[in-house]
Amino acid sequence: MRSLRISLVLLGLAAVCAAAWPFIQRQYAAHQQAAAERARSEALAAQTSQLKSEFAAERVAIMKRLNSLVESKQYAEALKLASKYRATNDPELTALINTAGTALSGEQLLSRMQQLVAKSCTGVQAKVTASRLLAAAYPDVKDASTQDWSVERIEIEGVLPAIRKRLADVSTDAVAGSTNARTLQLLRGKHTMRLHPLVRDSLLRAPDGAQLTCAWRVSGTWPSASGSGQRLDGFTMQLWFAPSLTERTLEHDVLDYAQTRGRR
């Protein structure tokens, strides 16, 4: 009988231990996690203290080196060095980190936009854009053909001054009154190029701004009026393209337009 009671007690203790074991495991894990966090915090504090002492002792040399890297536009190297001492919370260092970070981000964006222009600015796009613009300017014209159209890439250096003039004052048009001027105004319509501010600024000022744009000359014929027996007029349209604000597509603008009267 005594043995039975002992067995029952042991079974009860085993049941209690089994029920409590998950709780004990959770408590132990929480204790271990807290201990690890304290250790990391203490190690970080020790490292920060060491870096602050190191930075204080070498501050003049470190800041001179960082400013030299920024002035030479080695922003990635400047950030790599400055980030080591970020935890010191030095105001001048923080300002330099922000400057280098902004400049590096801008460089990376412009690099992506140059790649976009190199990949997406094609003669096919120029031809399609010219057709769409003429169709919008002359909605009464039906069934116009683009089969005889030709496209030619324009050396950007030759038209960059005109592009910069357009960017500086998008309202600048050809001399009012001529047929070409009226058509140019129709082609441009109310479209405004939505360019990223960095792209616009680089196109206006940077020596390598030409890498952010491209230009095409589209030549062909276009009906002068709708209906049977319509006359085909020759035209030459100069288009230029640049990365849009979305950073995924190209914006367009009509740089110049010339028309020659055709025959029926």
Tab-separated table of C-alpha atoms in Angstrom:
chain	number	residue	atom	x	y	z
A	1	MET	CA	0.000	0.000	0.000
A	2	ARG	CA	2.842	2.297	0.912
A	3	SER	CA	4.541	1.542	-2.384
A	4	LEU	CA	1.353	2.436	-4.246
A	5	ARG	CA	1.165	5.805	-2.529
A	6	ILE	CA	4.792	6.517	-3.355
A	7	SER	CA	4.181	5.602	-6.977
A	8	LEU	CA	1.170	7.888	-7.152
A	9	VAL	CA	3.174	10.748	-5.668
A	10	LEU	CA	5.966	10.186	-8.152
A	11	LEU	CA	3.505	10.077	-11.023
A	12	GLY	CA	1.972	13.332	-9.810
A	13	LEU	CA	5.369	14.988	-9.606
A	14	ALA	CA	6.192	13.773	-13.099
A	15	ALA	CA	2.931	15.198	-14.424
A	16	VAL	CA	3.615	18.552	-12.763
A	17	CYS	CA	7.137	18.642	-14.190
A	18	ALA	CA	5.867	17.748	-17.652
A	19	ALA	CA	3.287	20.519	-17.512
A	20	ALA	CA	5.791	23.055	-16.188
A	21	TRP	CA	8.627	22.135	-18.566
A	22	PRO	CA	7.540	24.397	-21.491
A	23	PHE	CA	7.265	27.338	-19.091
A	24	ILE	CA	10.709	26.582	-17.680
A	25	GLN	CA	12.134	26.420	-21.213
A	26	ARG	CA	10.594	29.765	-22.130
A	27	GLN	CA	11.944	31.388	-18.991
A	28	TYR	CA	15.403	29.996	-19.644
A	29	ALA	CA	15.350	31.166	-23.263
A	30	ALA	CA	14.212	34.634	-22.188
A	31	HIS	CA	17.008	34.761	-19.617
A	32	GLN	CA	19.578	33.731	-22.227
A	33	GLN	CA	18.275	36.309	-24.701
A	34	ALA	CA	18.379	39.079	-22.110
A	35	ALA	CA	21.922	38.100	-21.174
A	36	ALA	CA	22.982	38.133	-24.824
A	37	GLU	CA	21.402	41.560	-25.360
A	38	ARG	CA	23.197	42.918	-22.290
A	39	ALA	CA	26.462	41.528	-23.600
A	40	ARG	CA	25.914	43.118	-27.013
A	41	SER	CA	24.962	46.420	-25.421
A	42	GLU	CA	28.051	46.402	-23.235
A	43	ALA	CA	30.253	45.494	-26.202
A	44	LEU	CA	28.705	48.276	-28.305
A	45	ALA	CA	29.189	50.784	-25.501
A	46	ALA	CA	32.817	49.761	-25.155
A	47	GLN	CA	33.344	49.988	-28.919
A	48	THR	CA	31.649	53.403	-29.084
A	49	SER	CA	33.791	54.661	-26.231
A	50	GLN	CA	36.910	53.423	-27.982
A	51	LEU	CA	35.874	55.036	-31.284
A	52	LYS	CA	35.095	58.338	-29.567
A	53	SER	CA	38.530	58.345	-27.987
A	54	GLU	CA	40.152	57.439	-31.296
A	55	PHE	CA	38.166	60.101	-33.168
A	56	ALA	CA	38.931	62.770	-30.566
A	57	ALA	CA	42.646	62.016	-30.785
A	58	GLU	CA	42.746	61.990	-34.600
A	59	ARG	CA	39.835	64.308	-35.411
A	60	VAL	CA	41.814	66.904	-37.359
A	61	ALA	CA	43.481	64.316	-39.596
A	62	ILE	CA	40.260	62.332	-40.082
A	63	MET	CA	38.195	65.376	-41.047
A	64	LYS	CA	40.934	66.592	-43.388
A	65	ARG	CA	40.954	63.220	-45.121
A	66	LEU	CA	37.146	63.134	-45.358
A	67	ASN	CA	36.914	66.638	-46.799
A	68	SER	CA	39.587	65.748	-49.337
A	69	LEU	CA	37.615	62.672	-50.431
A	70	VAL	CA	34.400	64.685	-50.793
A	71	GLU	CA	36.127	67.460	-52.746
A	72	SER	CA	37.539	64.864	-55.154
A	73	LYS	CA	34.061	63.312	-55.456
A	74	GLN	CA	35.128	59.999	-53.917
A	75	TYR	CA	31.852	59.816	-52.049
A	76	ALA	CA	31.773	56.058	-51.488
A	77	GLU	CA	35.223	56.116	-49.878
A	78	ALA	CA	34.245	59.118	-47.769
A	79	LEU	CA	31.128	57.353	-46.500
A	80	LYS	CA	33.076	54.185	-45.755
A	81	LEU	CA	35.524	56.093	-43.575
A	82	ALA	CA	32.967	58.420	-41.980
A	83	SER	CA	30.535	55.627	-41.127
A	84	LYS	CA	33.160	54.099	-38.842
A	85	TYR	CA	32.824	57.125	-36.564
A	86	ARG	CA	29.100	57.788	-37.021
A	87	ALA	CA	28.378	56.801	-33.406
A	88	THR	CA	30.451	59.744	-32.160
A	89	ASN	CA	27.555	62.046	-33.177
A	90	ASP	CA	30.013	64.756	-34.177
A	91	PRO	CA	27.946	67.519	-35.896
A	92	GLU	CA	30.544	68.289	-38.580
A	93	LEU	CA	31.010	64.604	-39.305
A	94	THR	CA	27.242	64.072	-39.526
A	95	ALA	CA	26.902	66.978	-41.969
A	96	LEU	CA	29.685	65.553	-44.116
A	97	ILE	CA	28.032	62.118	-44.125
A	98	ASN	CA	24.767	63.695	-45.293
A	99	THR	CA	26.556	65.645	-48.033
A	100	ALA	CA	28.458	62.623	-49.307
A	101	GLY	CA	25.369	60.412	-49.120
A	102	THR	CA	23.265	62.848	-51.122
A	103	ALA	CA	25.983	63.287	-53.733
A	104	LEU	CA	26.539	59.537	-54.087
A	105	SER	CA	22.802	58.945	-54.438
A	106	GLY	CA	22.673	61.586	-57.162
A	107	GLU	CA	25.594	60.029	-59.016
A	108	GLN	CA	23.946	56.617	-58.910
A	109	LEU	CA	20.653	58.045	-60.180
A	110	LEU	CA	22.335	59.822	-63.092
A	111	SER	CA	24.225	56.644	-63.951
A	112	ARG	CA	20.937	54.732	-64.118
A	113	MET	CA	19.413	57.464	-66.273
A	114	GLN	CA	22.360	57.354	-68.679
A	115	GLN	CA	21.825	53.606	-69.023
A	116	LEU	CA	18.110	54.210	-69.641
A	117	VAL	CA	18.879	56.641	-72.472
A	118	ALA	CA	21.448	54.286	-74.008
A	119	LYS	CA	18.974	51.401	-73.936
A	120	SER	CA	15.610	53.007	-74.683
A	121	CYS	CA	16.271	55.954	-76.982
A	122	THR	CA	15.856	54.330	-80.386
A	123	GLY	CA	14.891	55.345	-83.882
A	124	VAL	CA	11.745	53.261	-83.582
A	125	GLN	CA	10.624	55.289	-80.589
A	126	ALA	CA	11.381	58.532	-82.432
A	127	LYS	CA	9.319	57.424	-85.425
A	128	VAL	CA	6.380	56.321	-83.275
A	129	THR	CA	6.492	59.553	-81.269
A	130	ALA	CA	6.569	61.715	-84.412
A	131	SER	CA	3.590	59.841	-85.865
A	132	ARG	CA	1.626	60.225	-82.643
A	133	LEU	CA	2.376	63.949	-82.436
A	134	LEU	CA	1.319	64.595	-86.037
A	135	ALA	CA	-1.866	62.579	-85.530
A	136	ALA	CA	-2.701	64.634	-82.438
A	137	ALA	CA	-1.936	67.917	-84.219
A	138	TYR	CA	-4.051	66.970	-87.253
A	139	PRO	CA	-6.871	64.736	-85.997
A	140	ASP	CA	-8.787	65.060	-89.295
A	141	VAL	CA	-6.072	63.220	-91.207
A	142	LYS	CA	-6.961	59.552	-91.646
A	143	ASP	CA	-4.947	56.524	-92.733
A	144	ALA	CA	-1.617	58.322	-92.878
A	145	SER	CA	1.304	56.064	-93.779
A	146	THR	CA	4.759	56.103	-92.204
A	147	GLN	CA	6.311	53.557	-94.557
A	148	ASP	CA	8.433	56.120	-96.394
A	149	TRP	CA	9.687	57.771	-93.200
A	150	SER	CA	13.360	57.766	-92.288
A	151	VAL	CA	15.075	58.369	-88.960
A	152	GLU	CA	18.572	59.644	-88.319
A	153	ARG	CA	20.321	60.093	-84.994
A	154	ILE	CA	21.526	63.644	-84.401
A	155	GLU	CA	24.885	64.275	-82.750
A	156	ILE	CA	23.760	65.652	-79.424
A	157	GLU	CA	26.585	68.177	-79.094
A	158	GLY	CA	25.219	70.019	-82.114
A	159	VAL	CA	21.748	70.514	-80.623
A	160	LEU	CA	22.582	70.656	-76.906
A	161	PRO	CA	22.473	74.494	-76.852
A	162	ALA	CA	18.959	74.397	-78.353
A	163	ILE	CA	17.912	71.732	-75.838
A	164	ARG	CA	19.211	73.855	-72.976
A	165	LYS	CA	17.305	76.823	-74.339
A	166	ARG	CA	14.122	74.746	-74.371
A	167	LEU	CA	14.727	73.650	-70.782
A	168	ALA	CA	15.440	77.181	-69.632
A	169	ASP	CA	12.292	78.531	-71.281
A	170	VAL	CA	9.866	75.904	-72.558
A	171	SER	CA	7.623	78.637	-73.936
A	172	THR	CA	10.250	79.605	-76.531
A	173	ASP	CA	8.889	78.820	-79.988
A	174	ALA	CA	9.807	79.551	-83.577
A	175	VAL	CA	8.967	82.920	-85.083
A	176	ALA	CA	5.199	83.311	-84.921
A	177	GLY	CA	3.225	83.528	-88.130
A	178	SER	CA	5.000	81.018	-90.374
A	179	THR	CA	3.494	77.648	-91.258
A	180	ASN	CA	6.390	75.876	-89.592
A	181	ALA	CA	5.925	77.913	-86.423
A	182	ARG	CA	2.204	77.168	-86.237
A	183	THR	CA	2.828	73.464	-86.824
A	184	LEU	CA	5.590	73.437	-84.235
A	185	GLN	CA	3.210	74.927	-81.687
A	186	LEU	CA	0.601	72.301	-82.549
A	187	LEU	CA	3.130	69.491	-82.203
A	188	ARG	CA	4.352	70.718	-78.851
A	189	GLY	CA	0.843	71.366	-77.624
A	190	LYS	CA	0.589	71.759	-73.860
A	191	HIS	CA	2.993	68.918	-73.151
A	192	THR	CA	5.520	69.714	-70.429
A	193	MET	CA	8.540	67.506	-69.931
A	194	ARG	CA	8.454	66.050	-66.429
A	195	LEU	CA	12.152	65.506	-65.760
A	196	HIS	CA	13.866	64.576	-62.525
A	197	PRO	CA	15.412	67.756	-61.028
A	198	LEU	CA	18.894	66.201	-61.102
A	199	VAL	CA	18.477	65.265	-64.768
A	200	ARG	CA	17.280	68.761	-65.664
A	201	ASP	CA	20.114	70.400	-63.739
A	202	SER	CA	22.721	68.135	-65.337
A	203	LEU	CA	21.355	68.807	-68.822
A	204	LEU	CA	21.574	72.529	-68.184
A	205	ARG	CA	24.957	72.702	-66.474
A	206	ALA	CA	27.003	69.507	-66.347
A	207	PRO	CA	29.736	68.995	-68.974
A	208	ASP	CA	28.597	65.389	-69.436
A	209	GLY	CA	24.910	66.300	-69.618
A	210	ALA	CA	24.821	65.103	-73.219
A	211	GLN	CA	24.808	61.518	-71.922
A	212	LEU	CA	21.365	62.113	-70.439
A	213	THR	CA	19.617	62.920	-73.698
A	214	CYS	CA	19.392	61.882	-77.336
A	215	ALA	CA	17.998	63.469	-80.484
A	216	TRP	CA	16.541	62.138	-83.727
A	217	ARG	CA	15.627	63.610	-87.084
A	218	VAL	CA	12.457	62.088	-88.538
A	219	SER	CA	11.740	62.790	-92.214
A	220	GLY	CA	8.827	61.754	-94.397
A	221	THR	CA	5.495	62.857	-95.805
A	222	TRP	CA	2.185	63.658	-94.143
A	223	PRO	CA	-1.234	64.410	-95.650
A	224	SER	CA	-2.007	68.105	-95.662
A	225	ALA	CA	-5.778	67.505	-95.470
A	226	SER	CA	-8.306	64.712	-95.109
A	227	GLY	CA	-10.393	63.289	-97.910
A	228	SER	CA	-9.631	61.845	-101.324
A	229	GLY	CA	-6.952	63.346	-103.496
A	230	GLN	CA	-5.173	64.798	-100.496
A	231	ARG	CA	-1.733	66.342	-100.909
A	232	LEU	CA	1.346	64.821	-99.265
A	233	ASP	CA	3.668	67.401	-97.750
A	234	GLY	CA	7.250	66.592	-96.870
A	235	PHE	CA	8.449	67.295	-93.355
A	236	THR	CA	11.479	67.042	-91.110
A	237	MET	CA	10.986	66.887	-87.357
A	238	GLN	CA	13.726	67.044	-84.736
A	239	LEU	CA	12.883	65.295	-81.479
A	240	TRP	CA	14.866	64.934	-78.297
A	241	PHE	CA	14.326	62.616	-75.360
A	242	ALA	CA	15.397	62.572	-71.707
A	243	PRO	CA	14.575	60.451	-68.618
A	244	SER	CA	11.224	61.208	-67.031
A	245	LEU	CA	10.489	61.894	-63.391
A	246	THR	CA	9.455	58.248	-62.981
A	247	GLU	CA	13.040	57.183	-63.849
A	248	ARG	CA	11.601	54.387	-66.015
A	249	THR	CA	10.553	56.074	-69.270
A	250	LEU	CA	11.709	58.861	-71.571
A	251	GLU	CA	10.028	62.225	-72.000
A	252	HIS	CA	9.995	63.859	-75.437
A	253	ASP	CA	10.019	67.343	-76.887
A	254	VAL	CA	9.938	68.747	-80.423
A	255	LEU	CA	13.066	70.746	-81.051
A	256	ASP	CA	12.365	71.875	-84.605
A	257	TYR	CA	9.991	71.284	-87.517
A	258	ALA	CA	10.217	72.111	-91.208
A	259	GLN	CA	7.655	71.408	-93.927
A	260	THR	CA	7.871	71.400	-97.717
A	261	ARG	CA	4.729	71.741	-99.785
A	262	GLY	CA	3.970	68.648	-101.821
A	263	ARG	CA	1.736	67.806	-104.755
A	264	ARG	CA	-1.575	66.043	-105.030
